[in-house]
Structure formats: structure tokens, C-alpha cells
Short mmCIF file of C-alpha atoms in Angstrom, two decimals:
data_model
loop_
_atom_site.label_atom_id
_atom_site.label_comp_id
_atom_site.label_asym_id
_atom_site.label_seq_id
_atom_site.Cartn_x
_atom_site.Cartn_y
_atom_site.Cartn_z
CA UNK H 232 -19.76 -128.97 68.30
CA UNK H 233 -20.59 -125.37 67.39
CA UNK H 234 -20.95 -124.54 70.89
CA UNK H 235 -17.74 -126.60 72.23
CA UNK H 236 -14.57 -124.83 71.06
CA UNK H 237 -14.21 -120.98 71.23
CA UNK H 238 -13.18 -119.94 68.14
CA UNK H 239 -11.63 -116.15 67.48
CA UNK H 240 -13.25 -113.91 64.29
CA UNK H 241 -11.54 -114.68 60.77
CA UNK H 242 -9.32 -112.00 59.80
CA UNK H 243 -11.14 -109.45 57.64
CA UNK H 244 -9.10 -107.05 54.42
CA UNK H 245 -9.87 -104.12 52.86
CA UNK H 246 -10.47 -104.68 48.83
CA UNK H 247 -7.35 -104.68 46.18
CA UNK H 248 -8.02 -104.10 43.01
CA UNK H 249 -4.66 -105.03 41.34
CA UNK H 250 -4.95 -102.08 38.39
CA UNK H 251 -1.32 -101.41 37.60
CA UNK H 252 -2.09 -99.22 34.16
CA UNK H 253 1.11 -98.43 32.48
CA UNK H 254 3.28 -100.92 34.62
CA UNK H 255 1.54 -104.27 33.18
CA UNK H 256 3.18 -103.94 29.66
CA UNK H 257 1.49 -106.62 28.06
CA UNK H 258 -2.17 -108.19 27.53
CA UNK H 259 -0.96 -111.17 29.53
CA UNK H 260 0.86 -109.14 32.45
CA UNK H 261 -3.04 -107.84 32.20
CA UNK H 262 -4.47 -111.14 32.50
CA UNK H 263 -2.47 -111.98 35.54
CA UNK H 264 -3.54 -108.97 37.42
CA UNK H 265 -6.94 -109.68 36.40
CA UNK H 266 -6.96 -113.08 37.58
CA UNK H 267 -5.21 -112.02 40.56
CA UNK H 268 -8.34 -109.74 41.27
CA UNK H 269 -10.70 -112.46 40.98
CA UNK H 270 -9.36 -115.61 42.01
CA UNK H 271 -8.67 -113.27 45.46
CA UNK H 272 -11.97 -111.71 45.74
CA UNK H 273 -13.57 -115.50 44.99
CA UNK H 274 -11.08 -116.63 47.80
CA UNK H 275 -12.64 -113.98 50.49
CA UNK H 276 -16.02 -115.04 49.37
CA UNK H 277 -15.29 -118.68 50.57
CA UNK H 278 -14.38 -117.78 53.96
CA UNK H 279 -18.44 -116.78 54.49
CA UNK H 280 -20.04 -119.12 52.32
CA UNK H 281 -22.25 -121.84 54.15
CA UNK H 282 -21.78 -124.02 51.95
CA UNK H 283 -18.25 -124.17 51.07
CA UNK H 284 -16.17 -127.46 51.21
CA UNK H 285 -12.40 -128.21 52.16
CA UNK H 286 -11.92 -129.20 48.42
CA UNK H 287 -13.36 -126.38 47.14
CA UNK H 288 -11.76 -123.82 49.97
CA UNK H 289 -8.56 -125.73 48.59
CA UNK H 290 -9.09 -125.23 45.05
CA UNK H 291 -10.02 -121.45 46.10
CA UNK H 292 -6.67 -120.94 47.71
CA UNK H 293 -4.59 -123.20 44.75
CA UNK H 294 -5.78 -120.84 42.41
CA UNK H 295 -4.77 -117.41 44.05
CA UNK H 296 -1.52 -118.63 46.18
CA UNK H 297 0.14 -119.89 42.64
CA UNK H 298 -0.82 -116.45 40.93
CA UNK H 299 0.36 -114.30 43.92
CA UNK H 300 3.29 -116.11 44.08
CA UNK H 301 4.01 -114.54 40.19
CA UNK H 302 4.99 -110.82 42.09
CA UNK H 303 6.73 -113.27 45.40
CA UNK H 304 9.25 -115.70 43.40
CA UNK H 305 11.95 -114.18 41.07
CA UNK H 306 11.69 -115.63 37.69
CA UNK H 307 15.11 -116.66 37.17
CA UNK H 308 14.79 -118.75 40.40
CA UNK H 309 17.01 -116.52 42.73
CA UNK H 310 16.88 -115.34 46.07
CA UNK H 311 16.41 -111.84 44.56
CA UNK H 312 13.65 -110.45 45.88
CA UNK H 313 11.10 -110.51 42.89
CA UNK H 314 10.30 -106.57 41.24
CA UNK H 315 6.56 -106.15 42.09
CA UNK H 316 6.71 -107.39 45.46
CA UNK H 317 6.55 -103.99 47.11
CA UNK H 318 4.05 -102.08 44.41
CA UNK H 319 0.51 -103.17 46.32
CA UNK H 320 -0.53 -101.87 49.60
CA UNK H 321 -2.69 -104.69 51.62
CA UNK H 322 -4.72 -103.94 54.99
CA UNK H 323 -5.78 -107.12 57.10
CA UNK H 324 -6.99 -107.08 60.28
CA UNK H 325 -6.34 -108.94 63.69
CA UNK H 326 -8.11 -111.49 65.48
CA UNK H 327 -7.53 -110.29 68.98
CA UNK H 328 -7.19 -105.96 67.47
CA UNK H 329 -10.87 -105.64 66.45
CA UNK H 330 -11.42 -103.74 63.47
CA UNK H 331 -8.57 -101.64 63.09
CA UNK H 332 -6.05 -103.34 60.59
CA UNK H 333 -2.43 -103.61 60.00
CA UNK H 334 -1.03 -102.69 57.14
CA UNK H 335 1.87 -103.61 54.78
CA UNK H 336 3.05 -102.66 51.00
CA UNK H 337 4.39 -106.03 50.43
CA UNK H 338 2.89 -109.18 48.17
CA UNK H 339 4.78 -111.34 51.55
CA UNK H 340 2.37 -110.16 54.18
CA UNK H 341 -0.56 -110.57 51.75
CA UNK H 342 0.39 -114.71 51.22
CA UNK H 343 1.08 -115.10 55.32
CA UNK H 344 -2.32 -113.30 56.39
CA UNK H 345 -4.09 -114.66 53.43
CA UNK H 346 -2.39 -118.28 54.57
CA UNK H 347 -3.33 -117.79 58.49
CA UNK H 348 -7.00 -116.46 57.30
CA UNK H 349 -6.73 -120.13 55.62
CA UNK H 350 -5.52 -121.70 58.23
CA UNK H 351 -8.36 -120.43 60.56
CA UNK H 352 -11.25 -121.52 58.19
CA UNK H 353 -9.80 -124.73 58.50
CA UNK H 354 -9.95 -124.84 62.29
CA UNK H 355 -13.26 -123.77 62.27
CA UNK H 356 -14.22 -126.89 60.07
CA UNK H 357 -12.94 -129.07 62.48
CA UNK H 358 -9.42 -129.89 60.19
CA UNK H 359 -6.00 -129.04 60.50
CA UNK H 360 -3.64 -127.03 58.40
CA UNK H 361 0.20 -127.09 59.69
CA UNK H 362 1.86 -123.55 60.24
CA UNK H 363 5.34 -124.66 58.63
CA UNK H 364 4.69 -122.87 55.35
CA UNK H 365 3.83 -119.76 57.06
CA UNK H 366 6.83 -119.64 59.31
CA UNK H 367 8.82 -119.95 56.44
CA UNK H 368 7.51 -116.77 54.84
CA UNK H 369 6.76 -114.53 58.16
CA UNK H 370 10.56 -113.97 58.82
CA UNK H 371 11.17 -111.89 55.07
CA UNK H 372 8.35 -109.54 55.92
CA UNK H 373 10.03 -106.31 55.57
CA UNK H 374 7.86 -104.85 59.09
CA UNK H 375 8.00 -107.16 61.62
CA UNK H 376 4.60 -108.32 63.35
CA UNK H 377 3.71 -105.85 65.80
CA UNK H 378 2.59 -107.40 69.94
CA UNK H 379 -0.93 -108.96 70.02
CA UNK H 380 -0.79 -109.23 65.90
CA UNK H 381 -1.55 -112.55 64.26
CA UNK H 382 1.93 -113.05 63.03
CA UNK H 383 3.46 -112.44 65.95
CA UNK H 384 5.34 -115.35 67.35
CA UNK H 385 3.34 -115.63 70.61
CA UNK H 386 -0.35 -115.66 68.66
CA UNK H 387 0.79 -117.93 65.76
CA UNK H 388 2.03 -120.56 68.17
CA UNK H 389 -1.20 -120.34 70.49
CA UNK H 390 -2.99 -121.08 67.07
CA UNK H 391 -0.91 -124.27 66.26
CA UNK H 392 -1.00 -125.64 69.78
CA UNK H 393 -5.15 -125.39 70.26
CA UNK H 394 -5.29 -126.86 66.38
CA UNK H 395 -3.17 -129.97 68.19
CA UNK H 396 -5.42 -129.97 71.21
CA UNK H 397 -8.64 -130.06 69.32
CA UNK H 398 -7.56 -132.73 66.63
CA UNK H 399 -6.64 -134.56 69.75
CA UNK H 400 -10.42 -134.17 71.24
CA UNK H 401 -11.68 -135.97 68.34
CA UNK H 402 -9.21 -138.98 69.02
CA UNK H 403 -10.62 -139.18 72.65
CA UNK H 404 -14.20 -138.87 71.42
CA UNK H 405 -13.83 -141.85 69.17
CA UNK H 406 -11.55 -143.78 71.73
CA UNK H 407 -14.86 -143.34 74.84
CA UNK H 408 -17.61 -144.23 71.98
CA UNK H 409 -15.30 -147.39 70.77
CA UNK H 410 -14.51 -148.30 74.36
CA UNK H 411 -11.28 -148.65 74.26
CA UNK H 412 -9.58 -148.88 77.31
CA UNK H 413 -9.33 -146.89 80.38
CA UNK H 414 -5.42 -146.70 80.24
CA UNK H 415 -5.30 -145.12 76.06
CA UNK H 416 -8.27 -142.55 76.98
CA UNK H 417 -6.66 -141.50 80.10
CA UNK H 418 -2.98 -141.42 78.33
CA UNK H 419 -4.94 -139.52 75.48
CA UNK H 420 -6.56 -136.94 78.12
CA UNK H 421 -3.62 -136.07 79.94
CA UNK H 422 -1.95 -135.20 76.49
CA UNK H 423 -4.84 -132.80 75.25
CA UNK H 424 -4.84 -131.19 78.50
CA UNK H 425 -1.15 -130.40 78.40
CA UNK H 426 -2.31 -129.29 74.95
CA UNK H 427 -3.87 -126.68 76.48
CA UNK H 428 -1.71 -126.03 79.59
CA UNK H 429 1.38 -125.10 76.83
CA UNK H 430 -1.30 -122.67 74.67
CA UNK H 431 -2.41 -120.99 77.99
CA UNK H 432 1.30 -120.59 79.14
CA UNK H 433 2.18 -119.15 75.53
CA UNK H 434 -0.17 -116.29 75.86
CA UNK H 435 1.01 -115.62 79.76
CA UNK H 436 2.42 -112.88 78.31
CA UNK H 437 0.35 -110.80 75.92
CA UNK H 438 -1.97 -108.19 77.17
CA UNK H 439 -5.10 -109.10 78.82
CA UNK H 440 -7.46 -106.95 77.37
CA UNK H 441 -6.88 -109.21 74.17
CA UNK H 442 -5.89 -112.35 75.45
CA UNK H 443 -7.94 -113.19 79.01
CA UNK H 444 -11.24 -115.00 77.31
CA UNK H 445 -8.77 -116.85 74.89
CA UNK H 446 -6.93 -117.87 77.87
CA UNK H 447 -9.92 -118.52 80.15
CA UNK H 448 -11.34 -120.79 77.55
CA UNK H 449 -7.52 -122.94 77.40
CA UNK H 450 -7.77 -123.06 81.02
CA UNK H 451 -10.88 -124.68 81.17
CA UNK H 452 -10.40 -126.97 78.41
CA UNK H 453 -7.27 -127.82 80.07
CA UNK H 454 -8.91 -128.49 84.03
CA UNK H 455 -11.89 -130.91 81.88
CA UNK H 456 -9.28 -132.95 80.40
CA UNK H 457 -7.60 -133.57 83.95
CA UNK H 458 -10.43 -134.24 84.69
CA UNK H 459 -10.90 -137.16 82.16
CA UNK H 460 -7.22 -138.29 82.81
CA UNK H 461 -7.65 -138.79 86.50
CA UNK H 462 -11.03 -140.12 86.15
CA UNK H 463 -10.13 -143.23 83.67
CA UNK H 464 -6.85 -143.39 85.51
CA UNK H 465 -8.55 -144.14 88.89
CA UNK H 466 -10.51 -146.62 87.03
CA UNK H 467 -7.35 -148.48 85.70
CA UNK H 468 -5.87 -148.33 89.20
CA UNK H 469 -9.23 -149.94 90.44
CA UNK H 470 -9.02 -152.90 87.87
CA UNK H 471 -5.34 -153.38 89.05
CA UNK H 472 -6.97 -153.72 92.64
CA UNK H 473 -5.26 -150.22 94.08
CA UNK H 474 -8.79 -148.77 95.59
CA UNK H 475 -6.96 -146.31 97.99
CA UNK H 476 -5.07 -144.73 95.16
CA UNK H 477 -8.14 -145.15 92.84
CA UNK H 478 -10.29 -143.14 95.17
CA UNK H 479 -7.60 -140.65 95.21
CA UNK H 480 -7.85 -140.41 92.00
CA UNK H 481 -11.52 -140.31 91.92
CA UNK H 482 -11.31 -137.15 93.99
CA UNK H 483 -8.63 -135.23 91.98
CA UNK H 484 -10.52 -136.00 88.99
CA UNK H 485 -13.63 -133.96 90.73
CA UNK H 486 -11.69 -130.91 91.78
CA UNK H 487 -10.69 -130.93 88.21
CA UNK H 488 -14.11 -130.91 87.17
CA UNK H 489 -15.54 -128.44 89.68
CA UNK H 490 -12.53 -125.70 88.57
CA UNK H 491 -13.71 -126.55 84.87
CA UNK H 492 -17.19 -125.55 85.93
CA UNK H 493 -15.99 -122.60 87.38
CA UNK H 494 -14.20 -121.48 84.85
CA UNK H 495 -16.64 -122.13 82.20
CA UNK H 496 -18.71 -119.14 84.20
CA UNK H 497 -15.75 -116.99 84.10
CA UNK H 498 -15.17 -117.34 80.71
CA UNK H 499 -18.59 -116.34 79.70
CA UNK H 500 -18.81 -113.11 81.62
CA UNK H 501 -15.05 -112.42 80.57
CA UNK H 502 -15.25 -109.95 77.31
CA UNK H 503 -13.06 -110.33 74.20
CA UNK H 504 -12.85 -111.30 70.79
CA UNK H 505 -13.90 -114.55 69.35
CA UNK H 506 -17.26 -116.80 70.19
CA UNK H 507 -18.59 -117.61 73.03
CA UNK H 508 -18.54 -121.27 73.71
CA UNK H 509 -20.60 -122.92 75.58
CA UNK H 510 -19.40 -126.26 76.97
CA UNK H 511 -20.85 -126.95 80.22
CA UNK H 512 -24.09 -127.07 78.68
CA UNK H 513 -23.23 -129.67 76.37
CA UNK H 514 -23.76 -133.57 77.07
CA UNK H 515 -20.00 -134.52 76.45
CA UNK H 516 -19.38 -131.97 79.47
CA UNK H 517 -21.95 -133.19 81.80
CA UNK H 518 -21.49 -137.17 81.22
CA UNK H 519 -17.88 -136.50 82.65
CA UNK H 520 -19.68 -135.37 86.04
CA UNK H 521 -21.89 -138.51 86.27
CA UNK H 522 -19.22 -140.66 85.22
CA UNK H 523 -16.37 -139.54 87.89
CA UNK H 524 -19.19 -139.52 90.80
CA UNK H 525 -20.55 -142.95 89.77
CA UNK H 526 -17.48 -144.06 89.88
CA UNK H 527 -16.01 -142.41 92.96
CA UNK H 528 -18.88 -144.24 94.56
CA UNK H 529 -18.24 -147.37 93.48
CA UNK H 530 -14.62 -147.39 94.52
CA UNK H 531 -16.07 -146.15 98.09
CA UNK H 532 -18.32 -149.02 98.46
CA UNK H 533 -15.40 -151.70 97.31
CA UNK H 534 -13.30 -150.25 99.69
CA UNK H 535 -15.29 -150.39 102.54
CA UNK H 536 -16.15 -153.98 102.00
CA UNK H 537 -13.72 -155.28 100.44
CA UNK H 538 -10.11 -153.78 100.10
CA UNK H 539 -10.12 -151.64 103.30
CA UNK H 540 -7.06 -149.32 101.95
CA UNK H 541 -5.94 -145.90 103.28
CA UNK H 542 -6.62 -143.06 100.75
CA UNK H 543 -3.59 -141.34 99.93
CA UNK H 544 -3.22 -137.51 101.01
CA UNK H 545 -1.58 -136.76 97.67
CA UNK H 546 -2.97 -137.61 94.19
CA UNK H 547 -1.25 -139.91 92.07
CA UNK H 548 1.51 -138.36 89.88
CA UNK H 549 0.11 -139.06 86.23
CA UNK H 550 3.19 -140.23 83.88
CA UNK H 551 1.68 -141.37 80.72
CA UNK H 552 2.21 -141.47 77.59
CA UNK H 553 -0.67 -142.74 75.12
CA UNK H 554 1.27 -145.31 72.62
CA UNK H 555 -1.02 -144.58 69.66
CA UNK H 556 -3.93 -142.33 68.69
CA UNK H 557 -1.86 -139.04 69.03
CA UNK H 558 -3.27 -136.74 66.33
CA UNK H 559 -0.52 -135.32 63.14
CA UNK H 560 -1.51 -131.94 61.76
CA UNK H 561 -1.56 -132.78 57.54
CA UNK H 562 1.18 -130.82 55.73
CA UNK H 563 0.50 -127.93 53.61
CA UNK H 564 2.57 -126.84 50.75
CA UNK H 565 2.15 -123.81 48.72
CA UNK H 566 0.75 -124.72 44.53
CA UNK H 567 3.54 -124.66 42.43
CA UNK H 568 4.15 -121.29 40.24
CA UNK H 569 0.98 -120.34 37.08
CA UNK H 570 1.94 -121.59 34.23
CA UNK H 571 1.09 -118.15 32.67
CA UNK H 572 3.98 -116.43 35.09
CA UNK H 573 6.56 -116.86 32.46
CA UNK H 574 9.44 -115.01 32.46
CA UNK H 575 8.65 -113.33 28.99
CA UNK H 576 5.74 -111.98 30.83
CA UNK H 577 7.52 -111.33 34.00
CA UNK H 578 9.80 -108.70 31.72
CA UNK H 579 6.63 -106.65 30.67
CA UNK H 580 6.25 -105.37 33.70
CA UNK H 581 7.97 -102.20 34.32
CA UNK H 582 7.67 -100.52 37.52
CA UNK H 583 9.18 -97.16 35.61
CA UNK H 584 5.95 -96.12 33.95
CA UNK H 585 3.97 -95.84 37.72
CA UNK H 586 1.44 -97.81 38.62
CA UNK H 587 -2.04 -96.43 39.53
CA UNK H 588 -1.38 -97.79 42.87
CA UNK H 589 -4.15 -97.68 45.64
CA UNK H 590 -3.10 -95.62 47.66
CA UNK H 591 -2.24 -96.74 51.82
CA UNK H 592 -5.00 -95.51 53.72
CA UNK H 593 -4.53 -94.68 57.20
CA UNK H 594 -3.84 -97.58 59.08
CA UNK H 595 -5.95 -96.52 62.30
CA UNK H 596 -8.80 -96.74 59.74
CA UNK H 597 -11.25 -99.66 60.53
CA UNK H 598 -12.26 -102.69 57.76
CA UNK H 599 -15.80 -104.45 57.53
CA UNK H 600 -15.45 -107.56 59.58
CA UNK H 601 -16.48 -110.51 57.38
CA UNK H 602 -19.98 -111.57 58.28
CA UNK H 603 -19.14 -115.64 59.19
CA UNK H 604 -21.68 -118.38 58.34
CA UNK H 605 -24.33 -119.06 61.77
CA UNK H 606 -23.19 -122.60 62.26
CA UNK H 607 -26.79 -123.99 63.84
CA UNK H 608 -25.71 -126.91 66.75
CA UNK H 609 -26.34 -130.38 65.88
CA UNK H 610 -27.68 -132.84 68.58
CA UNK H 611 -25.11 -133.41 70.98
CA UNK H 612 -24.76 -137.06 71.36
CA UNK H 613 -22.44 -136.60 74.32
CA UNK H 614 -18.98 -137.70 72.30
CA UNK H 615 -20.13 -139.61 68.91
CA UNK H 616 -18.56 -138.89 65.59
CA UNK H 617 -19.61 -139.13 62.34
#
């Protein structure tokens, strides 16, 4: 399925280094900004390693969110915002801004674009991660997100909405292979593709040098599974011995199909961030064609022998709602507190000494784009899942 969803670059960050001489008081103040530096850096190096797991990307992310959460939560359990929050500059890049990063003095934007960077490995591993965790955090970041940045409202919800959609592609794949019927997959279709109508409509509004092949690629996505809901819909309309309306069905479900086709082209030649896709070349794709004009065919021949209706001039209005197979992003929760972020350490750090901070570097200045993993296609077995 490499070559099936577009997928936009993981977010890349410039090195920390977490050396606060004269601040950390204390040799375990020490060890926390040690382990800080290394369960982070071990963390990055997950993101672009082949072989890495969703356990072990969990267990990764476990053991840096509940140490970077010692400088996030005050000690004493307060809404007081906790006294090295603000003593570590952090540069992260976006995934529709190209190289140049955004950057923020604040342990808060380091957990939300460290938890979206998360989020996006997942995606790209075919899982889900929900975005209610980071929504909770995004809103105390001291600078708000600036247009066409990850954590900007518009971009964030995009994200969540295409996670839904392609979770929900799954659920049809397995519904056509287990031949279930033509009512669920259609239902099921005709969900996904408002999936991708609402992801498309959220980005109506960003700027198009950054947004139109994210948008292109929604739009076809959203055409091909219109496709699919008109197609299985004319078939259930056909069973229920409504040929007219099936045929009109038939027919919407091809102009579907030919827009996704176009639009497949358009995508490819349209420049932006993010792979480039390639689903009309894959058999999942090019079954739906055969199917809908097999089957437009067959309702042609029925009704000229047999049923003799009128085709309708308009298609019919699609109203359905699939009663079960509708896929739930899993919760994610932040690991509790280290056990070593005590408040008797907490205390030993004293911001009045001065930290040898690193220094902000000028934010127009780019950062190395992580190098992702070449995921080589497996044989497309047109909708199969293992």
C-alpha cells in the first residue's frame, strides 16, 4: 500500500543537547537531563529506522514523554506553570513549510511537535493515534501556531480526518475480500468518501502553494469512493429489482470513476510536499473500473429483456448509514510522571545560576530533513489484508 495513500514528510528538529551546567544542582537533576538527551535522540532515531515496531516506537516515546513532562508538570501538582519550562529553545519543522523551521523556547511546543511527529509515524504504519492529547496541550503554547504550521487548527484537523478515512479503507478492504454485502460496503464507501470530502473542505482555505497536492490527493480519494458507493448501491437496487435506478446508478458510479482518473493525473504533475502516490496504477484502483462496467452491462441487458424501466435523469440520492464496521481511532494518553522527577530533585534546579543554554538560532535557518525508511511495494492483491 506504499504507493496508495500520499503521505506528507515527518517533521524534522534541530539537535538539543539539554546541558544546563550550574542550573542542574544535583547529580540526579544531572541524570534527568542526561536521560532527557538520550531517550530524545533514541526517539528521533525511531522515526527512520526500517525496522522499528509500534511497541517499540511506543516504548521510545514512554520513555522521553514521562521525562519531558519533569520541566511541563509542577511538582506540587498545580496549575503553576512548572520553572524550567521556558529555559530550552526547540526548532521543528513543518510538513507543508519545507525546511525552514519554527521555533519556540518552551518544553510545551517540544511535547505537541514531538506528539504530532508521533502521530505521523503512526499513520505511515497504517495505525491510528487520536489527536485529543495534543489538543489539550496546543492551546498553553505561549506563541500561537502560525498559518500553514502543523499545529495550526486547520492542518491538525486535516491530519485527524484522513487518519479516519484511511482506517476506514481497511474496513472496506476486508468487507469486498469477505463478501459481505453490497448494502455495508456501499454504506462503508459513502462514509470514507465524506471522509475525504470534510479533509478537502478543511484545507479550502490555506494557501495553495502548500496545500493543492494534499488537496488533489483528498479529492481523488474522495471521487473513487463515490465511486464504490454508487457502484455496490446500484447493485443492491438491482437485487431489489429497481434496474432503471440501478443503471442510474451504474452511470454515476462511472463519472465518479473517470473524475478519479483524472484527478489522479493532476495530482501527479501538481508539486508539493509529501509522496507521490500512485493509485491508479494499483489493482484495488483498476478492479473498481471492471467491476462498475461489468456491471453496468449487466443491468443493460436485464433491462432490455426483462424489466423494461426508464432510467432516471437524476442519480439516486445516497442516504446511508453503514450500521457497523465504522473504524474508532485508539486513545492515547501521555506515561505517567519518572519516578526519578521527585520533588527533592525538582528543588535542585535553580534557574539563578544560568544555564549554558543553546542559544535560538535564526529561525529562517533551515534543519536536515530526516532521511525516511524506502518502504519497497508489496504485491498488490487488489484489496486483501493480512
Amino acid at each position: 500500500m506504499a504507493h496508495w495513500f500520499h503521505k506528507n514528510p515527518l517533521k524534522a528538529t534541530a539537535p538539543v543537547s539539554f546541558n544546563y551546567y550550574g542550573v542542574a544542582g544535583s547529580p540526579a537533576a544531572n541524570k534527568i537531563c542526561n536521560d532527557l538527551r538520550t531517550t530524545r535522540a533514541r526517539l528521533l532515531d525511531m522515526f527512520t529506522d526500517i525496522t522499528c515496531t509500534p511497541e517499540v516506537m511506543k516504548n521510545a516515546t514512554d520513555a522521553y514523554f514521562s521525562l519531558l513532562q519533569c520541566f511541563i508538570v509542577s511538582p506540587d501538582g498545580s496549575t503553576q506553570d512548572n520553572k524550567m519550562r521556558f529555559i530550552q529553545n526547540f526548532r521543528w519543522t513543518d510538513t507543508l513549510q519545507g525546511n525552514t523551521p519554527s521555533a519556540q523556547q518552551d518544553m510545551v511546543f517540544e511535547l505537541v511537535s514531538m506528539a504530532f511527529n508521533v502521530a505521523l509515524w503512526y499513520t505511515k504504519f497504517a495505525s491510528r493515534l487520536a489527536g485529543k492529547e495534543k489538543y489539550m496541550h496546543i492551546p498553553r503554547l505561549i506563541t500561537p501556531a502560525e498559518k500553514g504550521r502543523d499545529l495550526e487548527p486547520r492542518v491538525m484537523d486535516t491530519y485527524i480526518i484522513q487518519c479516519q478515512a484511511e482506517a476506514q479503507e481497511v474496513t472496506i478492504a476486508r468487507a469486498i475480500e469477505l463478501k459481505h454485502k453490497a448494502t455495508l460496503i456501499a454504506a462503508l464507501a459513502y462514509e470514507t468518501a465524506n471522509f475525504y470530502q470534510k479533509a478537502d473542505h478543511t484545507l479550502n482555505t490555506l494557501e495553495p502553494e502548500c496545500s493543492s497536492k494534499w488537496r488533489k490527493y483528498l479529492q481523488l480519494k474522495q471521487h473513487f469512493y463515490m465511486a464504490y458507493a454508487y457502484c455496490y448501491h446500484g447493485q443492491t437496487l438491482l437485487a431489489g429489482d429497481k434496474c432503471g435506478e440501478a443503471i442510474r446508478s451504474l452511470q454515476e458510479a462511472e463519472k465518479c470513476y473517470a473524475r478519479a482518473e483524472s484527478l489522479c493525473k493532476e495530482y501527479r504533475q501538481t508539486k508539493g510536499p509529501g509522496t507521490t502516490a500512485k493509485p491508479s496504477e494499483q489493482l484495488f484502483f483498476i478492479k473498481l473500473g471492471g467491476l462498475i462496467k461489468n456491471t453496468l452491462e449487466k443491468c443493460q441487458r436485464e433491462n432490455g429483456f426483462i424489466y423494461f424501466h426508464k432510467v432516471p435523469a437524476e442519480p439516486p440520492t445516497l442516504e446511508l448509514k453503514a450500521s457497523y464496521g465504522l473504524a474508532e481511532p485508539v486513545p492515547f494518553e501521555l506515561p505517567p510522571l519518572r519516578e526519578q522527577c521527585t520533588p527533592e530533585v525538582y528543588a535542585t534546579f535553580d534557574l539563578t545560576k544560568g544555564a549554558k543554554n543553546d542559544k535560538a538560532k535564526p529561525k529562517d535557518e533551515e534543519v536536515k530533513p530526516m532521511k525516511e525508511p524506502d518502504l519497497k511495494p508489496q504485491k498488490d492483491t487488489g484489496c486483501s489484508i493480512s
